[in-house]
CSV table of C-alpha atoms in Angstrom, one decimal:
chain,number,residue,atom,x,y,z
A,1,MET,CA,11.1,55.0,89.6
A,2,ARG,CA,9.3,52.4,91.9
A,3,GLY,CA,10.4,52.8,95.5
A,4,ARG,CA,12.4,56.0,94.8
A,5,PRO,CA,9.8,58.6,93.7
A,6,ASN,CA,12.3,61.5,94.2
A,7,LEU,CA,15.2,59.9,92.3
A,8,HIS,CA,15.7,61.7,88.9
A,9,THR,CA,17.5,59.9,86.1
A,10,ASP,CA,17.6,62.6,83.5
A,11,TYR,CA,18.3,66.4,83.3
A,12,ALA,CA,14.8,67.4,82.2
A,13,SER,CA,13.0,65.7,85.3
A,14,ASP,CA,15.6,67.1,87.7
A,15,GLN,CA,15.2,70.7,86.4
A,16,ALA,CA,11.4,70.5,86.2
A,17,PRO,CA,9.7,73.3,88.1
A,18,LEU,CA,7.6,71.0,90.2
A,19,ASN,CA,9.7,67.9,90.3
A,20,THR,CA,8.4,66.3,93.5
A,21,PRO,CA,4.9,65.4,94.7
A,22,ALA,CA,5.3,67.7,97.8
A,23,LYS,CA,6.1,70.7,95.5
A,24,ARG,CA,3.2,70.0,93.3
A,25,TRP,CA,0.7,69.6,96.3
A,26,TRP,CA,2.0,72.6,98.2
A,27,THR,CA,2.0,74.8,95.1
A,28,ALA,CA,-1.6,73.8,94.2
A,29,ALA,CA,-2.7,74.4,97.8
A,30,LEU,CA,-1.0,77.9,97.8
A,31,VAL,CA,-2.7,78.9,94.6
A,32,VAL,CA,-6.1,77.7,95.8
A,33,ALA,CA,-5.6,79.4,99.2
A,34,LEU,CA,-4.6,82.8,97.6
A,35,ALA,CA,-7.6,82.6,95.1
A,36,ALA,CA,-10.1,82.0,98.0
A,37,ALA,CA,-8.4,84.4,100.4
A,38,PRO,CA,-10.6,87.4,99.6
A,39,ILE,CA,-13.6,85.5,101.2
A,40,TRP,CA,-12.0,86.0,104.6
A,41,LEU,CA,-9.7,89.0,104.3
A,42,ASP,CA,-10.7,92.5,105.1
A,43,GLY,CA,-10.4,95.2,102.5
A,44,ASP,CA,-6.9,96.4,103.7
A,45,LEU,CA,-5.3,93.0,103.6
A,46,GLU,CA,-7.0,92.3,100.2
A,47,SER,CA,-5.5,95.4,98.7
A,48,ARG,CA,-2.1,94.7,100.2
A,49,LEU,CA,-2.1,91.2,98.7
A,50,THR,CA,-3.0,92.7,95.3
A,51,ARG,CA,0.0,95.0,95.6
A,52,VAL,CA,2.2,91.9,96.5
A,53,PHE,CA,1.2,90.2,93.3
A,54,VAL,CA,2.0,93.3,91.2
A,55,ILE,CA,5.3,94.2,92.9
A,56,ALA,CA,6.3,90.5,92.6
A,57,ILE,CA,6.0,90.8,88.8
A,58,GLY,CA,8.5,93.6,88.8
A,59,ALA,CA,10.7,91.9,91.3
A,60,ILE,CA,10.9,88.8,89.1
A,61,GLY,CA,12.1,91.0,86.2
A,62,LEU,CA,14.8,92.6,88.3
A,63,ASN,CA,15.9,89.3,89.7
A,64,LEU,CA,16.3,88.0,86.2
A,65,VAL,CA,18.9,90.8,85.3
A,66,THR,CA,20.4,91.2,88.7
A,67,GLY,CA,20.1,87.9,90.5
A,68,TYR,CA,20.4,85.4,87.5
A,69,ALA,CA,22.5,87.4,85.0
A,70,GLY,CA,24.5,89.3,87.7
A,71,GLN,CA,24.0,92.8,86.1
A,72,VAL,CA,23.4,95.3,88.9
A,73,SER,CA,20.5,97.6,87.8
A,74,LEU,CA,19.2,100.7,89.6
A,75,GLY,CA,17.1,101.8,86.7
A,76,HIS,CA,14.0,99.7,87.4
A,77,ALA,CA,11.9,102.7,88.2
A,78,PHE,CA,12.5,104.2,84.8
A,79,PHE,CA,11.0,101.1,83.0
A,80,LEU,CA,8.2,101.0,85.5
A,81,GLY,CA,7.4,104.5,84.5
A,82,VAL,CA,7.6,103.9,80.8
A,83,GLY,CA,5.2,100.9,81.2
A,84,ALA,CA,2.7,102.9,83.2
A,85,TYR,CA,2.6,105.8,80.8
A,86,THR,CA,2.5,103.5,77.8
A,87,GLY,CA,-0.6,101.9,79.3
A,88,ALA,CA,-2.0,105.3,79.9
A,89,VAL,CA,-1.4,106.6,76.4
A,90,PHE,CA,-2.9,103.6,74.6
A,91,GLY,CA,-5.6,102.7,77.1
A,92,ALA,CA,-6.8,106.0,78.7
A,93,SER,CA,-8.9,108.7,77.2
A,94,ALA,CA,-7.4,111.9,76.1
A,95,GLY,CA,-7.4,114.9,78.4
A,96,SER,CA,-7.0,118.6,77.9
A,97,ILE,CA,-3.3,118.4,77.2
A,98,THR,CA,-2.7,114.6,77.2
A,99,VAL,CA,-3.1,112.1,74.4
A,100,GLY,CA,-5.1,108.8,74.8
A,101,TYR,CA,-6.4,106.2,72.5
A,102,GLU,CA,-8.8,104.2,74.6
A,103,LEU,CA,-7.7,100.8,73.4
A,104,ASP,CA,-8.7,97.5,75.0
A,105,MET,CA,-6.6,96.2,77.8
A,106,LEU,CA,-5.9,93.2,75.7
A,107,ILE,CA,-3.8,95.6,73.5
A,108,TRP,CA,-2.5,98.2,75.9
A,109,LEU,CA,-1.2,95.8,78.6
A,110,PRO,CA,1.2,93.9,76.3
A,111,LEU,CA,2.3,97.3,74.8
A,112,ALA,CA,3.1,98.4,78.4
A,113,GLY,CA,5.6,95.6,78.5
A,114,ILE,CA,6.8,95.8,74.8
A,115,VAL,CA,7.7,99.5,74.7
A,116,PRO,CA,10.0,99.3,77.9
A,117,ALA,CA,11.5,96.0,76.4
A,118,VAL,CA,12.3,97.8,73.2
A,119,ILE,CA,13.9,100.7,75.1
A,120,GLY,CA,15.8,98.2,77.3
A,121,PHE,CA,17.0,96.4,74.0
A,122,VAL,CA,18.3,99.6,72.6
A,123,ILE,CA,20.1,100.8,75.9
A,124,ALA,CA,21.4,97.5,76.9
A,125,PRO,CA,24.4,97.2,74.5
A,126,VAL,CA,25.8,100.4,75.9
A,127,ALA,CA,25.0,99.6,79.5
A,128,THR,CA,26.5,96.0,79.3
A,129,ARG,CA,29.9,97.2,78.3
A,130,LEU,CA,30.3,97.9,82.0
A,131,LYS,CA,29.8,95.9,85.1
A,132,GLY,CA,29.6,96.2,88.9
A,133,LEU,CA,29.5,99.7,90.3
A,134,TYR,CA,30.0,101.3,86.9
A,135,LEU,CA,27.0,99.5,85.4
A,136,ALA,CA,24.9,100.5,88.6
A,137,ILE,CA,25.8,104.2,88.0
A,138,VAL,CA,24.8,104.1,84.4
A,139,THR,CA,21.5,102.5,85.1
A,140,LEU,CA,21.0,105.0,87.9
A,141,GLY,CA,21.4,107.7,85.3
A,142,LEU,CA,18.3,106.3,83.6
A,143,VAL,CA,16.2,107.1,86.7
A,144,PHE,CA,17.2,110.8,86.6
A,145,ILE,CA,16.7,111.0,82.8
A,146,GLY,CA,13.3,109.4,83.2
A,147,GLU,CA,12.3,111.9,86.0
A,148,HIS,CA,13.2,114.8,83.7
A,149,LEU,CA,11.3,113.4,80.8
A,150,PHE,CA,8.3,112.5,82.7
A,151,LYS,CA,8.1,116.0,84.1
A,152,GLU,CA,8.6,117.7,80.7
A,153,LEU,CA,6.6,115.6,78.3
A,154,LYS,CA,3.3,117.0,79.4
A,155,PHE,CA,1.3,115.6,76.4
A,156,ILE,CA,2.1,112.2,77.9
A,157,THR,CA,2.3,112.6,81.6
A,158,GLY,CA,0.3,115.8,82.3
A,159,GLY,CA,3.3,117.3,84.1
A,160,VAL,CA,4.1,117.8,87.8
A,161,GLY,CA,1.2,118.6,90.0
A,162,VAL,CA,-1.3,117.7,87.3
A,163,GLY,CA,-0.6,114.1,86.3
A,164,ARG,CA,-3.1,112.0,84.3
A,165,SER,CA,-5.5,109.1,84.8
A,166,MET,CA,-4.5,105.6,84.1
A,167,ALA,CA,-6.2,103.3,81.7
A,168,LYS,CA,-9.2,101.3,82.9
A,169,ALA,CA,-8.7,97.6,83.4
A,170,ARG,CA,-11.3,96.6,80.8
A,171,MET,CA,-10.7,93.5,78.7
A,172,LEU,CA,-13.1,92.4,75.9
A,173,GLY,CA,-15.8,94.4,77.5
A,174,PHE,CA,-15.3,92.9,81.0
A,175,ASP,CA,-14.2,95.4,83.7
A,176,VAL,CA,-11.8,94.1,86.3
A,177,SER,CA,-10.6,97.4,87.7
A,178,PRO,CA,-10.9,97.9,91.5
A,179,GLY,CA,-13.6,100.5,91.1
A,180,SER,CA,-15.7,98.4,88.7
A,181,PRO,CA,-19.3,97.3,89.5
A,182,THR,CA,-20.1,94.0,91.4
A,183,PHE,CA,-20.3,91.0,89.2
A,184,GLU,CA,-22.6,88.0,90.0
A,185,LEU,CA,-21.1,84.7,89.1
A,186,GLY,CA,-23.6,82.1,90.3
A,187,PRO,CA,-23.5,82.0,94.1
A,188,LEU,CA,-20.4,84.2,94.1
A,189,THR,CA,-20.4,88.0,94.3
A,190,LEU,CA,-17.2,89.5,92.8
A,191,ARG,CA,-16.6,93.0,93.9
A,192,GLY,CA,-14.3,95.2,91.9
A,193,PRO,CA,-11.3,94.8,94.2
A,194,ILE,CA,-11.7,91.1,94.2
A,195,LYS,CA,-11.9,91.0,90.4
A,196,PHE,CA,-8.6,92.9,90.0
A,197,TYR,CA,-7.1,90.8,92.9
A,198,LEU,CA,-7.8,87.6,90.9
A,199,PHE,CA,-6.6,89.2,87.7
A,200,SER,CA,-3.4,90.2,89.2
A,201,LEU,CA,-2.9,86.7,90.6
A,202,ALA,CA,-3.5,85.2,87.2
A,203,ILE,CA,-0.9,87.6,85.5
A,204,LEU,CA,1.6,86.8,88.3
A,205,ILE,CA,1.2,83.1,87.8
A,206,ILE,CA,1.6,83.4,84.0
A,207,MET,CA,4.8,85.6,84.3
A,208,ALA,CA,6.3,83.4,87.0
A,209,VAL,CA,5.8,80.3,84.9
A,210,VAL,CA,7.4,82.0,82.0
A,211,SER,CA,10.4,83.2,84.1
A,212,LYS,CA,10.9,79.7,85.6
A,213,ASN,CA,11.1,78.2,82.1
A,214,VAL,CA,13.5,80.9,81.0
A,215,THR,CA,15.9,80.2,83.9
A,216,ARG,CA,15.9,76.5,83.4
A,217,SER,CA,16.5,76.8,79.7
A,218,LYS,CA,19.8,77.3,77.8
A,219,VAL,CA,19.3,81.1,78.2
A,220,GLY,CA,19.0,80.7,82.0
A,221,ARG,CA,22.2,78.6,82.2
A,222,ALA,CA,24.0,81.3,80.1
A,223,PHE,CA,22.8,83.9,82.5
A,224,ALA,CA,24.3,81.9,85.4
A,225,ALA,CA,27.6,81.5,83.5
A,226,VAL,CA,27.8,85.3,82.9
A,227,ARG,CA,27.0,86.0,86.5
A,228,ASP,CA,29.5,83.6,88.1
A,229,ARG,CA,32.5,84.0,85.7
A,230,ASP,CA,31.9,86.2,82.7
A,231,ILE,CA,35.4,85.8,81.3
A,232,ALA,CA,35.3,82.0,81.7
A,233,ALA,CA,31.8,81.9,80.1
A,234,GLU,CA,33.1,84.0,77.0
A,235,VAL,CA,36.1,81.5,76.7
A,236,MET,CA,33.5,78.7,76.6
A,237,GLY,CA,31.6,80.3,73.8
A,238,VAL,CA,28.9,82.3,75.6
A,239,PRO,CA,28.4,85.6,73.9
A,240,LEU,CA,28.3,88.0,76.8
A,241,THR,CA,26.7,91.0,75.0
A,242,LYS,CA,23.9,88.7,73.5
A,243,TYR,CA,22.8,87.3,76.9
A,244,LYS,CA,23.2,90.6,78.8
A,245,VAL,CA,20.9,92.2,76.2
A,246,ILE,CA,18.4,89.4,76.5
A,247,ALA,CA,18.4,89.7,80.3
A,248,PHE,CA,17.9,93.5,80.2
A,249,THR,CA,15.1,93.2,77.6
A,250,ILE,CA,13.1,90.5,79.5
A,251,SER,CA,13.6,92.5,82.7
A,252,SER,CA,12.4,95.7,81.1
A,253,PHE,CA,9.2,93.9,79.8
A,254,TYR,CA,8.4,92.6,83.3
A,255,ALA,CA,8.9,96.1,84.7
A,256,GLY,CA,6.6,97.6,82.2
A,257,ILE,CA,3.8,95.2,83.0
A,258,CYS,CA,4.4,95.8,86.7
A,259,GLY,CA,4.4,99.6,86.2
A,260,ALA,CA,1.1,99.6,84.4
A,261,LEU,CA,-0.7,97.3,86.9
A,262,LEU,CA,0.9,99.2,89.9
A,263,ALA,CA,-0.6,102.5,88.6
A,264,ILE,CA,-4.1,100.8,88.8
A,265,VAL,CA,-3.3,99.6,92.3
A,266,ASN,CA,-2.2,103.2,93.3
A,267,GLY,CA,-5.7,104.5,92.6
A,268,GLY,CA,-5.5,104.9,88.8
A,269,PHE,CA,-3.6,108.1,88.9
A,270,LEU,CA,0.0,108.8,87.5
A,271,GLU,CA,2.3,111.4,89.0
A,272,PRO,CA,5.6,111.9,87.4
A,273,THR,CA,7.6,112.3,90.6
A,274,PHE,CA,6.6,108.8,91.7
A,275,TYR,CA,9.1,107.0,89.4
A,276,ASN,CA,12.3,107.9,91.3
A,277,LEU,CA,15.3,106.5,92.9
A,278,ILE,CA,13.3,105.4,96.0
A,279,LEU,CA,11.2,103.2,93.9
A,280,SER,CA,14.2,101.5,92.3
A,281,ILE,CA,15.8,100.9,95.7
A,282,THR,CA,12.5,99.4,97.0
A,283,PHE,CA,12.5,96.9,94.2
A,284,LEU,CA,16.2,96.1,94.9
A,285,ALA,CA,15.3,95.6,98.6
A,286,VAL,CA,12.6,93.2,97.6
A,287,VAL,CA,15.2,91.1,95.6
A,288,LEU,CA,17.8,91.3,98.4
A,289,ILE,CA,15.4,90.5,101.3
A,290,GLY,CA,13.6,87.8,99.3
A,291,GLY,CA,16.7,86.2,97.8
A,292,ALA,CA,18.5,86.9,94.6
A,293,SER,CA,18.5,84.3,91.7
A,294,THR,CA,15.4,82.6,93.0
A,295,LEU,CA,11.7,82.9,91.8
A,296,SER,CA,10.5,82.1,95.4
A,297,GLY,CA,12.8,84.9,96.7
A,298,SER,CA,11.0,87.5,94.5
A,299,LEU,CA,7.6,86.4,95.9
A,300,LEU,CA,8.7,86.2,99.5
A,301,GLY,CA,10.5,89.6,99.3
A,302,ALA,CA,7.4,91.3,97.7
A,303,ALA,CA,5.2,89.8,100.4
A,304,PHE,CA,7.6,90.9,103.2
A,305,VAL,CA,8.1,94.5,101.9
A,306,VAL,CA,4.3,95.1,101.3
A,307,LEU,CA,3.0,93.3,104.4
A,308,MET,CA,5.7,94.5,106.9
A,309,PRO,CA,4.3,98.1,107.3
A,310,ARG,CA,0.9,96.5,108.3
A,311,LEU,CA,2.8,94.7,111.1
A,312,VAL,CA,4.7,97.9,112.1
A,313,GLN,CA,1.4,99.7,112.4
A,314,GLU,CA,0.6,97.5,115.3
A,315,PHE,CA,3.8,98.4,117.2
A,316,PRO,CA,2.3,101.6,119.0
A,317,ARG,CA,-0.1,99.3,120.8
A,318,VAL,CA,2.6,97.2,122.5
A,319,ILE,CA,5.7,99.5,122.4
A,320,PRO,CA,5.1,102.8,124.3
A,321,PHE,CA,7.7,105.0,122.7
A,322,ILE,CA,6.5,104.4,119.2
A,323,GLU,CA,3.8,106.8,117.9
A,324,GLY,CA,1.3,105.9,115.2
A,325,GLY,CA,1.2,109.4,113.7
A,326,SER,CA,3.9,111.2,111.6
A,327,THR,CA,5.1,113.3,114.6
A,328,GLY,CA,5.5,112.9,118.3
A,329,GLY,CA,7.1,110.2,120.5
A,330,PHE,CA,10.7,108.9,120.3
A,331,LEU,CA,9.9,107.1,117.0
A,332,THR,CA,7.0,107.1,114.6
A,333,VAL,CA,5.9,104.0,112.7
A,334,PHE,CA,7.3,105.5,109.4
A,335,GLN,CA,10.7,105.9,111.0
A,336,VAL,CA,10.7,102.4,112.4
A,337,GLU,CA,9.7,101.0,109.0
A,338,ALA,CA,12.7,102.9,107.3
A,339,ILE,CA,15.1,101.6,110.0
A,340,LEU,CA,13.8,98.0,109.7
A,341,PHE,CA,14.3,98.1,105.9
A,342,GLY,CA,17.9,99.3,106.3
A,343,VAL,CA,18.8,96.9,109.0
A,344,LEU,CA,17.3,93.9,107.2
A,345,ILE,CA,19.1,94.7,104.0
A,346,ILE,CA,22.5,94.9,105.8
A,347,ALA,CA,21.7,91.8,107.8
A,348,PHE,CA,20.7,89.6,104.9
A,349,LEU,CA,23.8,90.9,102.8
A,350,ILE,CA,26.1,89.9,105.7
A,351,LEU,CA,24.4,86.9,107.4
A,352,GLU,CA,22.2,85.3,104.7
A,353,PRO,CA,22.9,86.5,101.1
A,354,ARG,CA,20.1,84.3,99.8
A,355,GLY,CA,17.5,86.2,101.9
A,356,LEU,CA,14.3,84.8,103.1
A,357,PHE,CA,14.5,82.0,100.6
A,358,GLY,CA,17.9,81.0,102.1
A,359,LEU,CA,16.3,80.9,105.6
A,360,TRP,CA,13.5,78.7,104.3
A,361,PHE,CA,16.0,76.5,102.6
A,362,ARG,CA,17.9,76.0,105.8
A,363,VAL,CA,14.7,75.2,107.8
A,364,LYS,CA,13.5,72.7,105.1
A,365,ASN,CA,16.9,70.9,105.0
A,366,TYR,CA,17.0,70.7,108.8
A,367,TRP,CA,13.7,69.0,109.0
A,368,LYS,CA,14.4,66.7,106.1
A,369,ALA,CA,17.5,65.4,107.9
A,370,TRP,CA,16.1,65.5,111.5
A,371,PRO,CA,17.0,64.0,113.9
A,372,PHE,CA,20.4,63.5,112.1
A,373,SER,CA,22.8,66.6,112.1
A,374,TYR,CA,24.9,65.4,109.1
């Protein structure tokens, strides 16, 4: 509308993902900056940003079921493991005791999401009969069941202490894995880590756009109704089981994709003991610190959780009683990192339940209204 560019006169324009010029310009600038970042970043930061992209995919999935649909899930590590081993079985070569079919990434990566989604679809009707603490305990049981299965199904996982190799990130003959040869693209030289960095960024953008459209659709509004007042939602005609199952299924798909890509980021090797309760809590911390029920919160939380250890590594230089090694001194960097995680989760739950996104929202609104305080 002339003279009022930010005035929305219909629901579709108001709920559009990028409904203001500022959002469109800043989003485009962020994508361009991230795509060009490897030109200036060192190898460590480049690797950490790749991990941020991959973990953000899993965090978006967990946010859909926990933040948007209000179903507390501690079983995310189980679906990450299923996705990783699905990718390994269909994409990697067979070992002495493990099976492998060496399919193209165009096939095994979608399967890494579909198989966990099918399992989530089967489990969800049982799990969604509960809520709150009881639901959390049931999903927690999935992690322990998964740990046992991953240890015992040696023809799939290789077993404890042996493990197996992950599939190569090779799509239609083009290798984008971190260890792939350098690729010349005109004046640009794309090293293996940069290729996988850009590939992970592209997958994140696709998954983020899909999740954003889900949350602004009829399904997303049903998720919010179930989360806020499930009994009232059922009275209004929202079938609770149906939408809880949808949330679990979509979340499991995202977790599977994340698990497969995370295995490549971790060096291309799968160890059954990796998919444990600590991994589930890490993803829950990403959602809580970043901000539940927001897409931006998943991205901010992933960036914070992955990049904070890099900041903590600098503490021994300026704080004398913190040691850089695993032993010695009053505190080590690993202990400081664990303490910070715990303190931040408690602080955000008490002081700012919307996490880093909530802080950003407050700052943005302050400057929009400045110098007026009302």
